[in-house]
PDB file of C-alpha atoms in Angstrom:
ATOM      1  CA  UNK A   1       0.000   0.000   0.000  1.00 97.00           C
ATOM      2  CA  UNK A   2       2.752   2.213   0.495  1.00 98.00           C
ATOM      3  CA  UNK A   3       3.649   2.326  -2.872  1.00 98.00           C
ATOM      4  CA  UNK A   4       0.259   2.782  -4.093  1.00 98.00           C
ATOM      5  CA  UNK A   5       0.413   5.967  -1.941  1.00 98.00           C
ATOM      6  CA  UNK A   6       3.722   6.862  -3.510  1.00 98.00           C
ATOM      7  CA  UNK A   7       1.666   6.936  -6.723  1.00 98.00           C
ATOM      8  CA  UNK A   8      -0.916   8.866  -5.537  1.00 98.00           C
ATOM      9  CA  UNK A   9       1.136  11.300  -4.121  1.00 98.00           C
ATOM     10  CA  UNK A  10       2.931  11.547  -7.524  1.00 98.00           C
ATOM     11  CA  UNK A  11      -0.382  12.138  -9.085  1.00 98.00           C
ATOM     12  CA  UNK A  12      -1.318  15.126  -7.368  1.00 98.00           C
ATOM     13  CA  UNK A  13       2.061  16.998  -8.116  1.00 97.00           C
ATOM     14  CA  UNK A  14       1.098  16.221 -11.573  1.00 97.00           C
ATOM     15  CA  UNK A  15      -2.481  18.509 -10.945  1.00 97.00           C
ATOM     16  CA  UNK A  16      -4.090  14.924 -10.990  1.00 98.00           C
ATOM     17  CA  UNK A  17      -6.981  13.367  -8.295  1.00 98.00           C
ATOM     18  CA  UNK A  18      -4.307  11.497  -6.380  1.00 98.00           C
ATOM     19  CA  UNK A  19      -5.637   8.280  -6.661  1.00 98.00           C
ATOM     20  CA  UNK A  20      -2.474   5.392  -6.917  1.00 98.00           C
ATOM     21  CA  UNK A  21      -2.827   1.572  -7.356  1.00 99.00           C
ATOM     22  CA  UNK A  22      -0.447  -1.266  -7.395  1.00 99.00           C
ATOM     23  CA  UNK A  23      -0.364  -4.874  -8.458  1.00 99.00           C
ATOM     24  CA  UNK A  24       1.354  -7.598  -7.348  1.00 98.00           C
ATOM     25  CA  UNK A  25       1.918 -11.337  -8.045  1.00 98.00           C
ATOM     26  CA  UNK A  26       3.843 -13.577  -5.965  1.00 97.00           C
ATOM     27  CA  UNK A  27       5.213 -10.954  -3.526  1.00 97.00           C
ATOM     28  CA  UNK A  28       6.435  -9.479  -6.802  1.00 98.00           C
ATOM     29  CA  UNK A  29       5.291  -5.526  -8.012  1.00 98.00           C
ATOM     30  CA  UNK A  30       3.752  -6.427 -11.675  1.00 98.00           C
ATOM     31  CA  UNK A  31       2.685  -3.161 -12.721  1.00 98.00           C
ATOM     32  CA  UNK A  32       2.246   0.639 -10.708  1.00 98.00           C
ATOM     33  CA  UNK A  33       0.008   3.745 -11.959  1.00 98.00           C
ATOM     34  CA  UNK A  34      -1.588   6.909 -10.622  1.00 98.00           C
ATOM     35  CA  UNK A  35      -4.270   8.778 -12.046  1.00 98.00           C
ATOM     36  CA  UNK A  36      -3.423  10.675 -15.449  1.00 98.00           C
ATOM     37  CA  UNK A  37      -6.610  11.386 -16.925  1.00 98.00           C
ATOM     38  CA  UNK A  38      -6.035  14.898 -17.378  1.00 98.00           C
ATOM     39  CA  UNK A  39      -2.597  14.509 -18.380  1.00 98.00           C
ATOM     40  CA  UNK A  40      -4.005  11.619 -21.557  1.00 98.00           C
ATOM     41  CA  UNK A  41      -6.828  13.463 -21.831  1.00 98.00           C
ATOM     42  CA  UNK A  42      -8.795  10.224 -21.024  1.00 98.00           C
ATOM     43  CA  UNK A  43     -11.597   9.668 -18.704  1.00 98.00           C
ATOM     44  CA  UNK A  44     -10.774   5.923 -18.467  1.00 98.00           C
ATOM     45  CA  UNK A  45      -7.236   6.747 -17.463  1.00 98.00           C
ATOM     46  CA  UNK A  46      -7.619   6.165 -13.646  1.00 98.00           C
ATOM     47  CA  UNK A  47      -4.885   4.385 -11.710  1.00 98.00           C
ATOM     48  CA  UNK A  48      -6.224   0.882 -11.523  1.00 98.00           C
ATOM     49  CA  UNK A  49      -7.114   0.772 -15.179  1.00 98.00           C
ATOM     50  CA  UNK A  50      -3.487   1.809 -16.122  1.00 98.00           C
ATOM     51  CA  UNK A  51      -2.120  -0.604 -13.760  1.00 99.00           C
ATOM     52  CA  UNK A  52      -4.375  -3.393 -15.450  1.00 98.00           C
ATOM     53  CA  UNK A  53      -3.382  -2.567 -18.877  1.00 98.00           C
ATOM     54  CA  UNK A  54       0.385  -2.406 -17.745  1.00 98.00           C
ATOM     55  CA  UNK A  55      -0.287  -5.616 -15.917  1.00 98.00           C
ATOM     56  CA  UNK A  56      -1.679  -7.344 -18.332  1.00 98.00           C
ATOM     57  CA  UNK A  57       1.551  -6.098 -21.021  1.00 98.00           C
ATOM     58  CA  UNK A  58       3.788  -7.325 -18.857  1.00 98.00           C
ATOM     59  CA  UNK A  59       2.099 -10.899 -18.340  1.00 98.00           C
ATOM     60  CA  UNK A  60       0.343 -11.115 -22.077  1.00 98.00           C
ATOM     61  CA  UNK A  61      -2.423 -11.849 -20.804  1.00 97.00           C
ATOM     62  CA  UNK A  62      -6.058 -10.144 -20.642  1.00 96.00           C
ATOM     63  CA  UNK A  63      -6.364 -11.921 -17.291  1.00 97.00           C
ATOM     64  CA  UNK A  64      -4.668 -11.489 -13.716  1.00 98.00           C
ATOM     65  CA  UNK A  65      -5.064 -14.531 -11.853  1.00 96.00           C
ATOM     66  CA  UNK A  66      -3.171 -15.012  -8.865  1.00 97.00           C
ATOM     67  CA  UNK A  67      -2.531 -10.991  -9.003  1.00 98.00           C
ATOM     68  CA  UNK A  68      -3.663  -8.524  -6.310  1.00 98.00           C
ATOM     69  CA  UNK A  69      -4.465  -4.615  -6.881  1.00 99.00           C
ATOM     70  CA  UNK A  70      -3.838  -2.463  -3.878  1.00 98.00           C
ATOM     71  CA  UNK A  71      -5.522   1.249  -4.390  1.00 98.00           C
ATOM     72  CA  UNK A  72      -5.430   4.055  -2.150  1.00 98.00           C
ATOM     73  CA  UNK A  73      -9.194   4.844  -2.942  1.00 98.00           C
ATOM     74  CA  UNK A  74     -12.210   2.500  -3.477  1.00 98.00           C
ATOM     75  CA  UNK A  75     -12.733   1.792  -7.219  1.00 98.00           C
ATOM     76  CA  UNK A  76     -15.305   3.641  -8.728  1.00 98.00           C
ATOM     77  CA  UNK A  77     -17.862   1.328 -11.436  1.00 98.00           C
ATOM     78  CA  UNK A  78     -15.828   1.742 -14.433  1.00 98.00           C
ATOM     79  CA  UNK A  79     -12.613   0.608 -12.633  1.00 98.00           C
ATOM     80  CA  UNK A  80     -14.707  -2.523 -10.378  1.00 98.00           C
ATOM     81  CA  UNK A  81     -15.506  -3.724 -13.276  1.00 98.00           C
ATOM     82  CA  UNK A  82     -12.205  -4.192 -14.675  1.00 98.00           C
ATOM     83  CA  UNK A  83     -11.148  -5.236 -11.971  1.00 98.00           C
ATOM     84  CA  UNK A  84     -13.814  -8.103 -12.130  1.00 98.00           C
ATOM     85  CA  UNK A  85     -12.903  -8.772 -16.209  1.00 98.00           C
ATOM     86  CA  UNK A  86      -9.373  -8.944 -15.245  1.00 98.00           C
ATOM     87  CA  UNK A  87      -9.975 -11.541 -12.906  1.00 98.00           C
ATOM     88  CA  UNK A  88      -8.046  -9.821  -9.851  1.00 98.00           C
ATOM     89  CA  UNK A  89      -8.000 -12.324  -6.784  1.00 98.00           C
ATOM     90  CA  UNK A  90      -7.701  -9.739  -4.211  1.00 98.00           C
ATOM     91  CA  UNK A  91      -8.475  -5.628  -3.837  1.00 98.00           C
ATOM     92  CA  UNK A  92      -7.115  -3.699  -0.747  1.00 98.00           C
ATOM     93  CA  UNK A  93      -7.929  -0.508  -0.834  1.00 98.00           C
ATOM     94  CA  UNK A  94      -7.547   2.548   1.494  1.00 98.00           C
ATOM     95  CA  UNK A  95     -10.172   5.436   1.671  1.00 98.00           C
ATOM     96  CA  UNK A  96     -14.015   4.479   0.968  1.00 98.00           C
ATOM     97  CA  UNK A  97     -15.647   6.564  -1.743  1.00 98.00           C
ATOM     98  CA  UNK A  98     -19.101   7.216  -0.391  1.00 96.00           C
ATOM     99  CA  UNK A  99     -20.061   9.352  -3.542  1.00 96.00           C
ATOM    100  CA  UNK A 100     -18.329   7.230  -6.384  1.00 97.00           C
ATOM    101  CA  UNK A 101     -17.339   4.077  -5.052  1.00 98.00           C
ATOM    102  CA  UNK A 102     -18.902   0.476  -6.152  1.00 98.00           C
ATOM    103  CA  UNK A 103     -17.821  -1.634  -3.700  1.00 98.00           C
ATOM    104  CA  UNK A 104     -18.924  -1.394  -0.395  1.00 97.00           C
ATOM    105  CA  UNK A 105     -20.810   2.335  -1.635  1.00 97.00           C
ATOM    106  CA  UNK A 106     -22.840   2.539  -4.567  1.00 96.00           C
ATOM    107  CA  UNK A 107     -23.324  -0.286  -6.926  1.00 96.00           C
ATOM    108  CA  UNK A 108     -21.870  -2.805  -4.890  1.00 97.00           C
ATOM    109  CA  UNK A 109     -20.842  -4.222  -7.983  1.00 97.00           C
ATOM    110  CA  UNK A 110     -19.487  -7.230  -6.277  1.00 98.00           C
ATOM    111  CA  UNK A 111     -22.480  -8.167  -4.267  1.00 96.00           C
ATOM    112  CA  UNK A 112     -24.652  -8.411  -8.356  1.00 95.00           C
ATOM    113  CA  UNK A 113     -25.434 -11.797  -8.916  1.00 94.00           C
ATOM    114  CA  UNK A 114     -24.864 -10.928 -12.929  1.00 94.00           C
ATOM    115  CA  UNK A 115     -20.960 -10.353 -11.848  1.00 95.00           C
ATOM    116  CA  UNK A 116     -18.938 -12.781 -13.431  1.00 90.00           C
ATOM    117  CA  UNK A 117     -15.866 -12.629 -10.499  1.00 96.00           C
ATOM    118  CA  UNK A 118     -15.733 -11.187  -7.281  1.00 97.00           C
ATOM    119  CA  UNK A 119     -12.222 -10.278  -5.774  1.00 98.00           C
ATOM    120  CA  UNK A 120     -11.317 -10.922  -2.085  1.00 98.00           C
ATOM    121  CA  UNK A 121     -12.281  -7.183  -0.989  1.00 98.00           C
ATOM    122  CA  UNK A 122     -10.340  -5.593   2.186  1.00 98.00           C
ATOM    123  CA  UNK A 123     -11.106  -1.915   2.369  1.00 98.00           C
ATOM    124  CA  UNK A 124      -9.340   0.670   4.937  1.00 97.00           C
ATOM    125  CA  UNK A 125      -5.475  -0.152   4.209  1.00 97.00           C
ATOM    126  CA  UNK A 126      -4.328   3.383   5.260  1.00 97.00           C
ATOM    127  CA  UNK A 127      -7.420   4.946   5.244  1.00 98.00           C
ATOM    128  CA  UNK A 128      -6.694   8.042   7.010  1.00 98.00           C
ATOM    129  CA  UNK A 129      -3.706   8.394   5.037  1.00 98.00           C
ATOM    130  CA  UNK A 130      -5.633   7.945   1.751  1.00 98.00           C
ATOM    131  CA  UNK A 131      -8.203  10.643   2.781  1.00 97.00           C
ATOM    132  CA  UNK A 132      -6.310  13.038   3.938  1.00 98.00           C
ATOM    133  CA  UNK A 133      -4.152  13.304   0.689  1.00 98.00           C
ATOM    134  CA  UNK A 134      -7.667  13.816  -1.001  1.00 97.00           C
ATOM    135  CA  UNK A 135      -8.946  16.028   1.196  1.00 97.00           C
ATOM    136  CA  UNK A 136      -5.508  18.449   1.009  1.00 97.00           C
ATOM    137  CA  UNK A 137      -5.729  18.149  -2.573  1.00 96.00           C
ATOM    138  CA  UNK A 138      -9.263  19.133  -3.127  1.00 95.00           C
ATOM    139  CA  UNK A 139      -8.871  21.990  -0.487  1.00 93.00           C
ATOM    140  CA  UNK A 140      -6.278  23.585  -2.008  1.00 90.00           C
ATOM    141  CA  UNK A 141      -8.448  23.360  -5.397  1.00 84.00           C
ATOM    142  CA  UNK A 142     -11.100  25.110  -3.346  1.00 78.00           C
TER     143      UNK A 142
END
């Protein structure tokens, strides 16, 4: 988790939502992102989708068995359900998203009986931590 916050941290001296996520196979750091959708002028270009697609380079594969995602904030719809396609085993993530989340907020995307996978979910890894860098970055925005 720390180096998901390392990437989220990074993202918000870049002017992005500091959002960071890291995944990891075998004790082993597969693929790290933070959010750049202003800088690729992409919507989609949130942290855990960039660490899927760099993932999922580095493995060819489309799928991440055996891989888990660690994010600092809890996945929003677009981004659960990746996660789900991608096959993740486990999510940790740190702040909950009561506005945008899917997972325990929201959707509950995992809880659908139409979703295909459901990851191992463990939310508040460093959750004070997490919202506090969002909270600092949107008040300064303010």
């Amino acid at each position: 988790m720390d180096l998901a916050m390392a990437e989220a941290r990074a993202a918000a001296a870049r002017g992005e939502v500091p959002v960071g996520a890291v995944i990891v196979r075998d004790g082993a750091v597969i693929a790290r992102a933070g959010n750049r959708t202003l800088a690729d002028r992409d919507p989609t270009a949130h942290a855990e989708i960039l660490a899927i697609r760099a993932a999922c380079a580095a493995l060819g594969s489309e799928r991440l068995p055996g891989c888990d995602l660690y994010v600092t904030l809890e996945p929003c719809p677009m981004c659960a359900g990746a996660i789900a396609f991608a096959r993740i085993r486990r999510l940790y993530f740190g702040a909950a998203d009561p506005k945008g989340g899917a997972v325990e907020n929201g959707v509950r995307l995992y809880g659908d009986p139409t979703c295909h996978h459901r990851p191992e979910v463990y939310g508040g890894l460093q959750e004070s931590a997490s919202a506090e860098l969002l909270r600092d970055f949107f008040r300064e925005r303010r």
